[in-house]
Amino acid sequence: MLLRTKLRPRVLRLTAYRLTRFKSEIPFIRIQDGTFYKQYPTAEDRSNPPLFPNLNFTLPAIQASSSANAENLQHWAIIGPSDRTELLQILRGEHVCIPPNARSYPYLLTDEIAEKDPRLRVVENAVQYVGFSGEGSGAIGGVRGAYLSARYESYREETDWTVLQYLRGQTSLNPMEGEEEGTLHDENFLQQTVSSLELGNLLTLPVSSLSNGQTRRARIAKAILSKPELLLLDEPFMGLDPVAVSKISKLLHELAKKNAPRLVLALRPQDKVPDWITHIMVLGNSHKVLLQGPRPAIEDTLNVWSYVANKSKPGSLPEQQTQILNKCKADLKAGVLDTELLGDLVAHTNAIKSSEIQAPLGGEPVIDMEGVHVQYGDKVVLGNWQQKVNEEIKDGLHWRVRRGQRWAILGPNGSGKTTLLSMITSDHPQTYAQPIKLFGRSRLPEAGKPGISIFELQSRIGHSSPEIHAFFPRQLSIREALETAFAETFLSKPKLNIERDLDISAVLHFFKPQLDPNYITSKVPKISTARLPPLTKQTQVTLDPYALMDHVVGYADEILFSELTTAQQRIVLFLRALVARPDIVILDEAFSGLSAAQRNRCLQFLENGERPYRRAPNVSPRSPEKSQFRWTGLTEDQALIMTSHVAEEIPDSVRYYMRLPSPAGTIDGLDFRFGILQSRTTLRQPQTWEAAWSPPEAFTKHARRTWRRKQHTLPVQDMTEFEWWSI
């Protein structure tokens, strides 16, 4: 009994934190010289490296009860590669902390939290994490359809929860007593959150039918409804259109100003940081923190780093900036910072150079739509507008895509972009009833023409999308995943030959730095040619040692798709859409979640293949002889259709655009337009991108009607048949 009495004082009451006068000084999170591990470290375990050794971080628990306190609020953004997710997990109390008392949550021990809700004393309840792993609609609470076309069908399974059920917590087949109507009982707060995130028109829809951007809004709403003290958002703007990004950012700012809840955002290096962010932490490689502090100081440092990234001579600099420059070079030499990450961090300082690019008229039509109109009951999801066709006003979508053309499909979340693409790939059940012709044939037989089969379409269309990502089998190796491009289904036997095998090997060789985790340390053994017999005839050959291709790309047989990061999986699915050299390439947000360096590598391959590429200065392309190039980019016989909400993800070769209108009931919505980019403009240019997303009145000021003289002399009459707008 005496021993137990002596142990009692070790249970600290932390009475100092309970004093009102010190309330504003109490940190919400305090980390002092903490080192973290995924498992408890042992001397024998070498596969358990330290995470963020000797980390120091403090998040104040300032209350926004007065204007003075509101001015001192800290709104943090964590910028860096994939390590940022692990840092958010550390802030939520995950992973092993050494020493154990290096990480603490003093504010959660105060009387204020006890009076508000005792459950918030538990870190898992007080700190909520919302991450977007790029798994399409399946990323929302594990809810997804049973198969790829399920989101477009009227049949619903018992577990196809609606958005309202998801938000209320009515996602249990056997709810506990008192939870039949869900776990959320604050209806006023629910309606306020639904209104703020513009989810009112989606409440009756199944979660599995939401678009990529709608899914993100629903997940953010779900997290806010749990009323946490701190909300950690991992890439909250990924997959959202520019209008939605502005609205979500404004909503998050309002929440942050009230500290209801406090917010910490994790962003990619190339993402735009919201204006209301006051503090920034920059992460490097190997779980190291490069910078942290007030935003102005961090931005000044990045401006100095741009001299190193652009390989420019800064001239004479003040002593402080010289020290920053030397520290950047030292980090590069140590490997904590690399050229790709550095280029991503300072990408905003690089000006976009314009060059004259003509829009090809294209060859024969591969897609022809004459009044497509998709409707579910009373709700029209595509074609709810009128177009001028041959000087006549007609209902529905009228659109034609020809070989060699490169199209960008723009539009807000929920405008029908994915529905439109599903009509082309025949994933949508209404495809058979719509006036659509693919490669000059409809899906159903016509007089003298057989209908085009689904298997022929699959062999002639390459497709990458978040929905495919959600349903793609994880047990395949990287090579097997690419080989499915030559199969009728994901798991059926592919039809391969030597040429296709060489094409796959060339792709794997080109993307080895992005897909092979051991690329930096691996040394390729080379075969010597010194002992080869002399040639009888003089020929142009080299006797330099060479490496076997099978060894170079052997990693693709050993690494499974499930072992890749989300970004690497997206790269594999992007390559799968191209490797069969299809007639139509469809990229539905294919580059979402990729770093700027990874995105530039994909754009390089898309436009130029293995040849050098001017848009990616930090990418080192292969340089074999010209005759050895197996991939030289998309050909004049291939058509490209892509969707994206990020201007930098659209290649400069895209010269055609189509803008779908905003859903009905949207304030300041967009109207339907399509047209051609002017010869010296690209969608990457800020003024062009802004014009493409501007409301109707502003759009007509930036754009002009497209027309060409002597139309009767042109082989393609699309310019006179449709109404085009140039931007």
Coordinates of N, CA and C in Angstrom, one line a residue, residues 16 37 87 112 150 226 244 252 259 275 294 304 331 341 446 463 548 551 569 588 595 645 680:
A16 N -1.7 24.1 -14.2 CA -1.4 25.4 -14.7 C -2.1 25.7 -16.0
Y37 N 8.6 6.6 -35.4 CA 8.8 5.3 -36.1 C 7.4 4.7 -36.4
L87 N 3.4 13.0 -41.9 CA 3.5 14.0 -41.0 C 2.1 14.4 -40.4
E112 N -11.9 23.6 -20.4 CA -12.7 24.1 -21.5 C -13.1 22.9 -22.4
A150 N -21.9 0.6 -62.6 CA -23.0 0.7 -61.6 C -23.4 2.1 -61.4
S226 N -18.4 16.0 -37.7 CA -18.0 15.3 -36.5 C -17.5 16.3 -35.5
A244 N -14.9 25.6 -58.0 CA -15.1 24.9 -56.7 C -13.9 25.1 -55.8
L252 N -13.3 27.0 -46.2 CA -12.2 26.6 -45.2 C -11.7 27.9 -44.5
N259 N -11.8 29.1 -35.9 CA -11.2 28.0 -35.3 C -12.2 26.9 -35.0
D275 N -4.5 32.1 -50.2 CA -4.1 33.4 -49.7 C -4.2 33.5 -48.2
P294 N 6.6 31.7 -40.7 CA 5.6 32.5 -41.3 C 5.8 32.5 -42.8
V304 N 14.8 32.9 -53.4 CA 16.3 32.7 -53.5 C 16.6 31.3 -54.1
D331 N 21.8 21.2 -49.2 CA 20.7 20.3 -49.1 C 20.7 19.4 -50.4
L341 N 12.2 18.1 -57.0 CA 11.5 18.8 -55.9 C 11.7 20.3 -55.9
E446 N -27.1 -1.3 -88.4 CA -27.8 -0.5 -89.3 C -27.9 -1.2 -90.6
H463 N -8.0 4.1 -72.2 CA -8.8 4.9 -71.2 C -8.1 4.8 -69.9
L548 N 21.7 -5.4 -70.9 CA 20.6 -6.2 -71.4 C 19.3 -5.5 -71.0
H551 N 17.3 -7.0 -68.0 CA 17.8 -6.6 -66.6 C 17.3 -5.2 -66.3
Q569 N 0.8 4.4 -59.3 CA -0.3 3.6 -59.9 C -1.0 4.4 -61.0
D588 N -9.0 10.8 -68.4 CA -9.9 11.5 -67.5 C -9.2 11.8 -66.1
S595 N 3.2 14.5 -58.9 CA 4.0 15.7 -58.7 C 4.3 16.3 -60.0
H645 N -8.8 19.7 -64.3 CA -9.1 21.0 -63.6 C -7.9 21.8 -63.4
R680 N -1.1 31.3 -80.9 CA 0.0 31.6 -79.9 C -0.5 31.4 -78.5

